[in-house]
CSV table of C-alpha atoms and ligand atoms in Angstrom, one decimal:
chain,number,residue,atom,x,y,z
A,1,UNK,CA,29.3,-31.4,-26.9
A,2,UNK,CA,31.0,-29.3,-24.5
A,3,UNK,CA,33.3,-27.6,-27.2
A,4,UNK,CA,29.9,-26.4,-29.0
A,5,UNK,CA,28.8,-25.3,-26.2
A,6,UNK,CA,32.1,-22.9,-25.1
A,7,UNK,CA,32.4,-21.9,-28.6
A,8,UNK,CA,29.2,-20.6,-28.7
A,9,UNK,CA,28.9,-18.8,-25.4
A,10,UNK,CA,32.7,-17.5,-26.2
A,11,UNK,CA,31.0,-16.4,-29.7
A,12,UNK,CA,28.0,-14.4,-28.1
A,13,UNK,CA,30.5,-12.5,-26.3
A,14,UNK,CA,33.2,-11.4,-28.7
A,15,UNK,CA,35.4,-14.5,-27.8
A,16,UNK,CA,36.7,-12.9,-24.7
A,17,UNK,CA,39.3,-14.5,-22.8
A,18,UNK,CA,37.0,-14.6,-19.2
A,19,UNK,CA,33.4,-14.2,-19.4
A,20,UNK,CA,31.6,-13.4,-17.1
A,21,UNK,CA,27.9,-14.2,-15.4
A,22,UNK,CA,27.2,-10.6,-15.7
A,23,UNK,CA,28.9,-7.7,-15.8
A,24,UNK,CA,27.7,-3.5,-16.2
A,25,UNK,CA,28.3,-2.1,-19.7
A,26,UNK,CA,28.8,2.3,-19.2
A,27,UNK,CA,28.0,3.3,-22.7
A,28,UNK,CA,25.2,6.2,-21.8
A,29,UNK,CA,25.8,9.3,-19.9
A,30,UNK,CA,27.1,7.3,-16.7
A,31,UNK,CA,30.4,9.7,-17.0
A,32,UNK,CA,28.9,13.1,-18.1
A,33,UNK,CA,26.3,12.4,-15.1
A,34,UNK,CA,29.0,11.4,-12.4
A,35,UNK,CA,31.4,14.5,-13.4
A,36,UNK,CA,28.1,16.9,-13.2
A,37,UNK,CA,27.8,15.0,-10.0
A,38,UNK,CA,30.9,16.3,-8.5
A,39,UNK,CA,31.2,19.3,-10.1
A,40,UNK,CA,27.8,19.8,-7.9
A,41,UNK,CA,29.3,18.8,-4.8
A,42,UNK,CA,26.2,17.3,-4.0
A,43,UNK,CA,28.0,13.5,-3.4
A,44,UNK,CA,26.2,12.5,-0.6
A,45,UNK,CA,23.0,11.5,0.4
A,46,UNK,CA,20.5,14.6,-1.0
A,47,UNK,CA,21.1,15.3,-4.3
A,48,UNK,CA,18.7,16.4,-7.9
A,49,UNK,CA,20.4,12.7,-8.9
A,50,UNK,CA,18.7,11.2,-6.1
A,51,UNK,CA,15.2,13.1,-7.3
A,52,UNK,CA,15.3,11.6,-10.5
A,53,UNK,CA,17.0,8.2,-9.9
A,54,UNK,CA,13.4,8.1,-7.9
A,55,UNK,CA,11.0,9.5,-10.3
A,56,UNK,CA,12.4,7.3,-12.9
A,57,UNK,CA,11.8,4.5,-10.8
A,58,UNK,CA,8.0,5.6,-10.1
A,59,UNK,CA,7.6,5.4,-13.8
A,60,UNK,CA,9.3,2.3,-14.4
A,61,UNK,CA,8.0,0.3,-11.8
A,62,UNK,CA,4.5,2.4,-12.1
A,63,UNK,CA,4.2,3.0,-8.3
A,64,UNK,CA,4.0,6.4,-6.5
A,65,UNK,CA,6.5,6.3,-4.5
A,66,UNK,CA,10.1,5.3,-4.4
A,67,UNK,CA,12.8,5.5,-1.9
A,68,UNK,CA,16.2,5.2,-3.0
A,69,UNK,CA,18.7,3.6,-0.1
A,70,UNK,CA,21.7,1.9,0.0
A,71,UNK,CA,21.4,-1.9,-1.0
A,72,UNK,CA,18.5,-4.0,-1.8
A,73,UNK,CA,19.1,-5.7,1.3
A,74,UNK,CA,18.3,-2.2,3.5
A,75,UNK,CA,15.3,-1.9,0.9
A,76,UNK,CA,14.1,-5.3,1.9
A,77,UNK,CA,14.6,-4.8,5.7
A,78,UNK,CA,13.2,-1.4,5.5
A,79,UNK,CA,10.4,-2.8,4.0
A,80,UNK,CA,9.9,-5.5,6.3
A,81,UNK,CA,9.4,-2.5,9.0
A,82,UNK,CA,7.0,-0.8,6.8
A,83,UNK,CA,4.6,-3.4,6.8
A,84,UNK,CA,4.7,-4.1,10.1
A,85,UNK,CA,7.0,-6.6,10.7
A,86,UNK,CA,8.2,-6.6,14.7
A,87,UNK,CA,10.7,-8.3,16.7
A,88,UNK,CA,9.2,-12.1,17.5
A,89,UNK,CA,7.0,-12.0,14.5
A,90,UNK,CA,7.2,-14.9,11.6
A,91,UNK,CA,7.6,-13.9,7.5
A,92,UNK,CA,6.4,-16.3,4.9
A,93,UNK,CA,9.5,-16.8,2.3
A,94,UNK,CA,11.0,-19.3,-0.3
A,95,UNK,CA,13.9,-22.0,0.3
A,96,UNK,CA,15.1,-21.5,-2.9
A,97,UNK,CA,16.8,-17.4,-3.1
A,98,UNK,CA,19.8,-15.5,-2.3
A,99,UNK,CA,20.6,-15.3,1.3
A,100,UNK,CA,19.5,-11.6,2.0
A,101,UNK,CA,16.0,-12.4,2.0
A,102,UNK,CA,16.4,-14.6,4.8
A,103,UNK,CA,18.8,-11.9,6.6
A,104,UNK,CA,16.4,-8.8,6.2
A,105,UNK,CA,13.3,-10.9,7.8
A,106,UNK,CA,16.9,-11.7,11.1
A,107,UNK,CA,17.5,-8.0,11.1
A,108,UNK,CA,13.9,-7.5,12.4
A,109,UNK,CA,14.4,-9.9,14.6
A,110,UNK,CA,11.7,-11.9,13.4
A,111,UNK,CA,11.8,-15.2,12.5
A,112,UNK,CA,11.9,-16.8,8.8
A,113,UNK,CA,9.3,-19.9,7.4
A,114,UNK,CA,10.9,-21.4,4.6
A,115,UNK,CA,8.3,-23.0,2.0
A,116,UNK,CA,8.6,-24.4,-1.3
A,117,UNK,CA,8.9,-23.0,-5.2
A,118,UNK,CA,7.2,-23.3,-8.4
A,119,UNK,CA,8.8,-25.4,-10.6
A,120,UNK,CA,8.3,-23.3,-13.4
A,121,UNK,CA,8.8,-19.9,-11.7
A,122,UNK,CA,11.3,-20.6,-9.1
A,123,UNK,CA,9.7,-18.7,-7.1
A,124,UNK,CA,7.4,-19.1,-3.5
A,125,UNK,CA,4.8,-21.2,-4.7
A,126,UNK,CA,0.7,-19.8,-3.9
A,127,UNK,CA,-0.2,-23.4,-3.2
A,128,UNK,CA,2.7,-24.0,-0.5
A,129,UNK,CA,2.0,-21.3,1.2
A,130,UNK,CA,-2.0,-22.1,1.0
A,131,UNK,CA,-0.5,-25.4,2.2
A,132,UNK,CA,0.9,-23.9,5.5
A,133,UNK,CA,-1.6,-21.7,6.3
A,134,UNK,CA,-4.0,-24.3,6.2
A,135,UNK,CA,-2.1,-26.5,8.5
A,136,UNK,CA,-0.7,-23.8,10.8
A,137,UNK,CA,-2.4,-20.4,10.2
A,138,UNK,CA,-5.1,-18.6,12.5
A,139,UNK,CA,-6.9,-15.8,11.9
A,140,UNK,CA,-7.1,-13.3,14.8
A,141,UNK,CA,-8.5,-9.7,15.5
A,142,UNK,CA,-5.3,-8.4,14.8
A,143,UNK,CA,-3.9,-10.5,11.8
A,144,UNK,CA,-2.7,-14.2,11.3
A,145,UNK,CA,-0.6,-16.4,14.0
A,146,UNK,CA,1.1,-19.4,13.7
A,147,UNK,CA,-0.7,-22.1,15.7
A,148,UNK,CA,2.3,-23.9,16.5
A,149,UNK,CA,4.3,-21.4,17.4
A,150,UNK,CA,2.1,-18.8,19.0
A,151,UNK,CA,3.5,-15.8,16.9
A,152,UNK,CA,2.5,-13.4,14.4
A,153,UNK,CA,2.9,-14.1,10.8
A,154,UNK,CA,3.3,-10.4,9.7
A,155,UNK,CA,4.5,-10.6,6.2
A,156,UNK,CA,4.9,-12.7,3.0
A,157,UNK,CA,8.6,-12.1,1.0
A,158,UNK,CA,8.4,-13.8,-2.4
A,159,UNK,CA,11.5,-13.0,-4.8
A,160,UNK,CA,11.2,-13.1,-8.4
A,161,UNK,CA,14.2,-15.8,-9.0
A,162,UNK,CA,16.7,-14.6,-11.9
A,163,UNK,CA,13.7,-12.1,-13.1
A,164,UNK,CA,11.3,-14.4,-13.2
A,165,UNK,CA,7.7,-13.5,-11.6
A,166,UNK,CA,6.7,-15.6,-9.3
A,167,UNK,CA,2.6,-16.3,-9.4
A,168,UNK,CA,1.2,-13.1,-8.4
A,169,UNK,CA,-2.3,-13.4,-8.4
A,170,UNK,CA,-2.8,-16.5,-6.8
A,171,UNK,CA,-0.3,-15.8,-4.2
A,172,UNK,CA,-2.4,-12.3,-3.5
A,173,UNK,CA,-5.4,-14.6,-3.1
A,174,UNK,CA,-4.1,-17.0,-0.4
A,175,UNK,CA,-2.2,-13.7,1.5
A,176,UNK,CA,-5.6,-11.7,1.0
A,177,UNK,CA,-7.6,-14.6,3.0
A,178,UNK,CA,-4.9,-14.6,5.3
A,179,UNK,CA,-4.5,-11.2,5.9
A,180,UNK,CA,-0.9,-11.1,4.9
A,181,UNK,CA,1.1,-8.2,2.9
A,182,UNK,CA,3.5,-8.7,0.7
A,183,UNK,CA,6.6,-7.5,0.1
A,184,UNK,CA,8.1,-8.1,-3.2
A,185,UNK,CA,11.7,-9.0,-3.7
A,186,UNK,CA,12.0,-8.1,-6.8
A,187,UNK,CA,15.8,-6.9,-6.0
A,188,UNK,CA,16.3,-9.4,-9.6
A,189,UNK,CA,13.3,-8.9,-11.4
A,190,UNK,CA,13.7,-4.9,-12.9
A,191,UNK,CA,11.9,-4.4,-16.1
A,192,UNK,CA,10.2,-7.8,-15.5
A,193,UNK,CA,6.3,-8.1,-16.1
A,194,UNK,CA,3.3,-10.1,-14.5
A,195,UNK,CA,0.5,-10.1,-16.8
A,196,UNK,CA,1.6,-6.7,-18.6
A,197,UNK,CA,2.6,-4.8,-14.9
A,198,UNK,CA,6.0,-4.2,-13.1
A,199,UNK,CA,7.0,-6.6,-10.6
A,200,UNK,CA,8.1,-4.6,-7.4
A,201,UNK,CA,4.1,-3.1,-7.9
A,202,UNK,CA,2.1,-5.9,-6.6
A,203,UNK,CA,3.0,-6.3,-2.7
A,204,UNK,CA,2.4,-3.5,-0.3
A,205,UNK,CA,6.4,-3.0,-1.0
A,206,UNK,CA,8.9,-3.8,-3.5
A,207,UNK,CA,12.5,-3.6,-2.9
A,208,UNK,CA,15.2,-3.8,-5.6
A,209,UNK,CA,18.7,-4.2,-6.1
A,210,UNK,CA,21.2,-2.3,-8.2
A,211,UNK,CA,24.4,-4.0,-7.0
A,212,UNK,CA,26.9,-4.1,-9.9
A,213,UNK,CA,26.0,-7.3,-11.1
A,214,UNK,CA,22.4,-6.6,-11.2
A,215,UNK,CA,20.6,-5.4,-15.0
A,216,UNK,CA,21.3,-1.6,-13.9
A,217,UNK,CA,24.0,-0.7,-11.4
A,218,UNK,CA,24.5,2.6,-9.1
A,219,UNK,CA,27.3,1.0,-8.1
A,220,UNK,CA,25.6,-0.1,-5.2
A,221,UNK,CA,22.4,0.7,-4.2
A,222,UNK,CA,18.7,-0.3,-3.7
A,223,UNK,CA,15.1,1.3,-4.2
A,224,UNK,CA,12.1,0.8,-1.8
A,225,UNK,CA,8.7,0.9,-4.1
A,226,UNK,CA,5.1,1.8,-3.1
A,227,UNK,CA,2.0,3.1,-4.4
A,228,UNK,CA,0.8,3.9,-0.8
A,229,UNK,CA,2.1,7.5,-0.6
A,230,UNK,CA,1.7,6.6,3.6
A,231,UNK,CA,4.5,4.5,3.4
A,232,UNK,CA,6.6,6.0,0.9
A,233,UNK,CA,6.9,9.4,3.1
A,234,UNK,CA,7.6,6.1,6.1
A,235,UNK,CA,10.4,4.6,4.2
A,236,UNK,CA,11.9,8.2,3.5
A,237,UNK,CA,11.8,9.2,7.1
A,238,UNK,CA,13.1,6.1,8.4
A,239,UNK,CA,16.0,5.7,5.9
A,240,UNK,CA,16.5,9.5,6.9
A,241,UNK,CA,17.7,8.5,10.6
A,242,UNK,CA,14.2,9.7,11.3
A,243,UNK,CA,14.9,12.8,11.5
A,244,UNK,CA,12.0,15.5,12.2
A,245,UNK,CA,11.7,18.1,9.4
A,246,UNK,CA,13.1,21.7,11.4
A,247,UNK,CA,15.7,24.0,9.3
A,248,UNK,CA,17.9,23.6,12.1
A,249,UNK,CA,17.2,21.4,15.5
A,250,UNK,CA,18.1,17.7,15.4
A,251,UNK,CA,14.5,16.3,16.2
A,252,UNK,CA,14.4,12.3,16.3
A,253,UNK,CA,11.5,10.6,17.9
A,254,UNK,CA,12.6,6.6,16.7
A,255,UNK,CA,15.4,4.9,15.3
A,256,UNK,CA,16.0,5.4,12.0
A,257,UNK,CA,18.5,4.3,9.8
A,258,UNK,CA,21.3,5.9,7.7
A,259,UNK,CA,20.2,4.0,4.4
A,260,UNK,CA,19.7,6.7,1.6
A,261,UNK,CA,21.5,5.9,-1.6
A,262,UNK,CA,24.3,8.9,-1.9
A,263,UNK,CA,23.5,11.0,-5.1
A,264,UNK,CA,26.9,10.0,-6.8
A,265,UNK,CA,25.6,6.8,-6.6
A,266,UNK,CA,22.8,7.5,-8.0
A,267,UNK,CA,24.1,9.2,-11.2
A,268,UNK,CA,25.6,6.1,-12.5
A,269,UNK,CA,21.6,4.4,-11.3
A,270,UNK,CA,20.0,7.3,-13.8
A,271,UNK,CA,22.6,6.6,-17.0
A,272,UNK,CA,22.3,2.8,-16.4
A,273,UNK,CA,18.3,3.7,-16.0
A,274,UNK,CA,18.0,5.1,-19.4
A,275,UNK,CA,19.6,2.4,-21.2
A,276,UNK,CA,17.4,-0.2,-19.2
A,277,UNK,CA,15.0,-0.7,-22.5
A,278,UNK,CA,17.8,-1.5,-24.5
A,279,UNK,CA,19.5,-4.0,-22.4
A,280,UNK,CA,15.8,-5.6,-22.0
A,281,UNK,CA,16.0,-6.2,-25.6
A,282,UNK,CA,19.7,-7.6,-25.5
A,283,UNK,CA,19.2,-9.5,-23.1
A,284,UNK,CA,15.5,-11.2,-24.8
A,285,UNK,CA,17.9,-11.6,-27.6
A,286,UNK,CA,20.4,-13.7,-26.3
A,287,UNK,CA,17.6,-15.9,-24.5
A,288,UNK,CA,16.4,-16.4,-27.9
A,289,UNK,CA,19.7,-17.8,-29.1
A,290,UNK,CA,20.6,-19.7,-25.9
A,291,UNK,CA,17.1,-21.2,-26.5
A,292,UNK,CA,17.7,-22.2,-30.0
A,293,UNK,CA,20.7,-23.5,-29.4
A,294,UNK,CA,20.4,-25.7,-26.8
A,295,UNK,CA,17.2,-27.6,-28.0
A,296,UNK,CA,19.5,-28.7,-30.7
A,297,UNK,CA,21.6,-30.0,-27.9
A,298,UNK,CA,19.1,-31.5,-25.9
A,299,UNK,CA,19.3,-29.1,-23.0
A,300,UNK,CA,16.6,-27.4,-21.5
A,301,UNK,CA,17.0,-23.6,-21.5
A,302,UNK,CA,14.5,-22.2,-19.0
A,303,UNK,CA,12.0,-19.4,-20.5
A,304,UNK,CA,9.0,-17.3,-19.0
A,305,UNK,CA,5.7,-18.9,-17.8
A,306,UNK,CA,2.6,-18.1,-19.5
A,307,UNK,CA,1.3,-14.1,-18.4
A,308,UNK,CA,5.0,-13.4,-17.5
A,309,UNK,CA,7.7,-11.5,-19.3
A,310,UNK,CA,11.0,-12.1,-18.0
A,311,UNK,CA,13.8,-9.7,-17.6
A,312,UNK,CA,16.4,-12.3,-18.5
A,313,UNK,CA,18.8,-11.1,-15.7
A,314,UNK,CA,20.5,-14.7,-15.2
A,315,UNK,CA,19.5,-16.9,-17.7
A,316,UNK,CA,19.5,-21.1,-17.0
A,317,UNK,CA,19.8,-24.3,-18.1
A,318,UNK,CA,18.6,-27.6,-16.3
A,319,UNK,CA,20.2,-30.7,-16.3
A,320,UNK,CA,19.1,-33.4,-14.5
A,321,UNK,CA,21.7,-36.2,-15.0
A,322,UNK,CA,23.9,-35.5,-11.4
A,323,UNK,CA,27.1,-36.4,-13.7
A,324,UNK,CA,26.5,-34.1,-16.4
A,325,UNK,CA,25.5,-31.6,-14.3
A,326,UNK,CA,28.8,-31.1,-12.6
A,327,UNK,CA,30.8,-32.0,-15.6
A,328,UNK,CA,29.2,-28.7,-17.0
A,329,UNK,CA,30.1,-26.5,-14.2
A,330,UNK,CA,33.5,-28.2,-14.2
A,331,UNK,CA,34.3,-27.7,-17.9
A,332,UNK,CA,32.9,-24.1,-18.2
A,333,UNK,CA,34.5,-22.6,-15.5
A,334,UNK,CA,38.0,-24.8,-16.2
A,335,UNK,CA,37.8,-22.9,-19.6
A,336,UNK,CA,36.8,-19.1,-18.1
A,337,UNK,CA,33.0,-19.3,-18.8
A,338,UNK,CA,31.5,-18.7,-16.1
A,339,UNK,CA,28.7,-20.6,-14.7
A,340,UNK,CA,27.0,-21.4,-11.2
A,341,UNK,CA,25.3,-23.7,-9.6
A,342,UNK,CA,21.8,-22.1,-7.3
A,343,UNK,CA,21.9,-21.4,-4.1
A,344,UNK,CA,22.2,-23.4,-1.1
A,345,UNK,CA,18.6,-24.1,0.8
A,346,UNK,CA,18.3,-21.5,3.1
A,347,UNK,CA,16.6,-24.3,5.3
A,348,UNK,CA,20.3,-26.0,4.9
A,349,UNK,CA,22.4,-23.0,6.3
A,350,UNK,CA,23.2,-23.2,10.0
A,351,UNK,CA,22.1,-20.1,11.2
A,352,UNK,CA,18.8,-21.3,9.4
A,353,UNK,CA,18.1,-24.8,9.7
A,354,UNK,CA,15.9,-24.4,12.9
A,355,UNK,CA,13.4,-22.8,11.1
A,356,UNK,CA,10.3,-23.9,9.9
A,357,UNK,CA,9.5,-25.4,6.7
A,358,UNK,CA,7.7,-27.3,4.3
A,359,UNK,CA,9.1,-30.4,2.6
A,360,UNK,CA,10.6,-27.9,-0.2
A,361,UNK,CA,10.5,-30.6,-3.3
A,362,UNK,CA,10.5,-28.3,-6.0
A,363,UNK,CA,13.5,-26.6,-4.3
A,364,UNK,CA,15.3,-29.5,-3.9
A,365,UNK,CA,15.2,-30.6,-7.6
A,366,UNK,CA,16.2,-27.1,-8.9
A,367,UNK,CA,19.0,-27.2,-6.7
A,368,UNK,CA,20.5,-30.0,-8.5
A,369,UNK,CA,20.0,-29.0,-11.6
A,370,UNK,CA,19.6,-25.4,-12.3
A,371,UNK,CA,22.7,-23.5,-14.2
A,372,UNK,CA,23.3,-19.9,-14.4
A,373,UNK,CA,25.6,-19.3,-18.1
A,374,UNK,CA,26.7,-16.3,-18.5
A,375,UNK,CA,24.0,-13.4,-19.3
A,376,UNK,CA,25.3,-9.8,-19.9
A,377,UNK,CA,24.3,-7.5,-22.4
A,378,UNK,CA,26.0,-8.1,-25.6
B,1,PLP,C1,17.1,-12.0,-4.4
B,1,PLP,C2,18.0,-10.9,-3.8
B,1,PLP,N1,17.6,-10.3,-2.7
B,1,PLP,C3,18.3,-9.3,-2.2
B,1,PLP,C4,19.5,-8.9,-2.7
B,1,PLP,C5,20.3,-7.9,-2.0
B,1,PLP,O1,20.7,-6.8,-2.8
B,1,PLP,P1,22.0,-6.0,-2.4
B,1,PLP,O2,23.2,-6.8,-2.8
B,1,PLP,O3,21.9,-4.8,-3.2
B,1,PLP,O4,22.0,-5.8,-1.0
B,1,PLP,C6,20.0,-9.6,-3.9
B,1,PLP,C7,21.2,-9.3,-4.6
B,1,PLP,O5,22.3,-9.1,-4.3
B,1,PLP,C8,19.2,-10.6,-4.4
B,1,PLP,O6,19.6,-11.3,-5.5
């Protein structure tokens, strides 16, 4: 069974000798835009690269206003801030997701609840969090505090696992009663739908990642997205140092933050931008022949709930035999096919495992038996 299953992921990718999870593909303009770049000399952090990178965003993501910064982990923090996130405060987010969600809610010094998943989405689950509030949340004149605790709960960070959207509607219910914003982390989820529009355009805020092993790549680099022009000009100045406009005093009235994405960086983001259609359709492709595939085998491949269209970006399997599970992982990777468990619990890491939480059941199962196989453009 195993040999079927290398030989066909070896076959999907040309039969190369190491395949990877996901790596960038540079077949657009990312050259011609990176020499224009330089012959510019605009490298740094204003550039006409920059401009567009952002405008292309607005359009993709169908919001007004984007910000592009450094990593998706400055986009998250910064948009954390934006929301009104202080010190001492409490954000609403799921067990189950890479660690920089946890860290952005730490670098506002506020603290992180972890609550459960959707089984089928993988992501923060409405009825978990309706759960919680229930149980702990009290509406105030100025917003919702955790009984228990005695602190604010000043945000809600859902992140759309591997590209999948998480519930969006319901959760807006249950943060709407609450009084909660949300702030997407959609750092996965580019080019990925909720009932026909962008994730990253639901929550106050999205934030996204274009690290190199993300659908599009600047290299590294990250993009805060709004539709409340208020906060757009916010995230700009902030990520600017906040720096006061003047043609030639230094004027800064807060701390702000060095986090705009350079313009070389964000050549490479417009090529990769361009070809984004294209590697949606790869990508749907492939998940259509994993699919296929792996029903003959027995082996769940996991698809898109119902009102969602997936990006693809990782693409999973689930197996819930503990032995099989890890004699997958052990015989793909022995052989250079790269696969991965999910991540650890956040609620299991040390510098975590204090916080608050739910009894995370969902999460727990996934984490046993979710498989990432490799997912790149073909
Ligand atoms: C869910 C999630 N959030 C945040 C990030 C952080 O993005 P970056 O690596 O660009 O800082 C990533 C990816 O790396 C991610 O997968």
């Amino acid at each position: 069974m195993e040999k079927d299953i290398l030989a066909f992921i070896k076959n999907q990718f040309d039969g190369e000798d190491f395949i990877p999870l996901h790596s960038p593909i540079f077949r657009g303009n990312e050259k011609k835009y990176l020499e224009e770049c330089i012959d510019s000399t605009y490298v740094s952090s204003i550039g006409s690269f920059v401009d567009k990178f952002e405008k292309l965003m607005d359009d993709i993501t169908q919001t007004n206003s984007t910000t592009a910064v450094v990593n998706g982990t400055a986009a998250l923090q910064v948009g954390l801030k934006l929301v009104g996130v202080k010190e001492n405060d409490e954000v609403i987010t799921q067990a189950l997701t890479f660690v920089a969600t946890a860290n952005s809610i730490s670098y506002n010094n506020a603290h992180p609840i972890f609550l459960d998943v959707d089984y089928d989405t993988m992501g923060l689950s409405p009825k978990a969090v309706s759960d919680f509030l229930d149980e702990f949340g009290e509406l105030r004149d100025d917003g919702c505090y955790n009984k228990v605790s005695g602190r604010r709960i000043s945000a809600c960070l859902p992140m759309h696992t591997f590209g999948f959207p998480v519930h969006l509607d319901k959760l807006i219910k249950v943060c709407n009663i609450w009084e909660i914003p949300i702030v997407e982390d959609a750092a996965e989820s580019l080019g990925s739908l909720y009932r026909g529009m962008p994730t990253g355009s639901f929550g106050e805020v999205g934030a996204f990642s274009f690290n190199g092993n993300k659908i599009v790549t600047a290299g590294g680099g990250g993009a805060i997205t709004t539709k409340n022009t208020f906060l757009g000009d916010r995230a700009k100045f902030l990520t600017t140092t906040a720096k006061e406009p003047h043609k030639y005093e230094f004027i800064h009235n807060e701390i702000g933050y060095n986090y705009r994405m350079p313009n070389i960086n964000a050549a490479l983001a417009c090529a990769q931008i361009e070809q984004l259609p294209p590697f949606l359709e790869s990508k749907r492709n492939l998940a259509n022949d994993y699919r296929n595939f792996f029903a003959e085998k027995g082996i769940k491949f996991r698809t898109e709930a119902k009102g969602t269209r997936a990006n693809y970006w990782l693409m999973c399997i689930e197996i819930e035999n503990k032995t099989d599970y890890k004699k997958f992982l052990k015989v793909t990777n022995d052989s250079n096919v790269m696969t991965r468990p999910v991540w650890e619990l956040m609620s299991k890491l040390p510098m975590y495992s204090h916080c608050q939480k739910d009894g995370q059941k969902n999460a727990t199962r996934l984490k046993s038996r979710i498989i990432n196989v490799p997912s790149g453009v073909r």
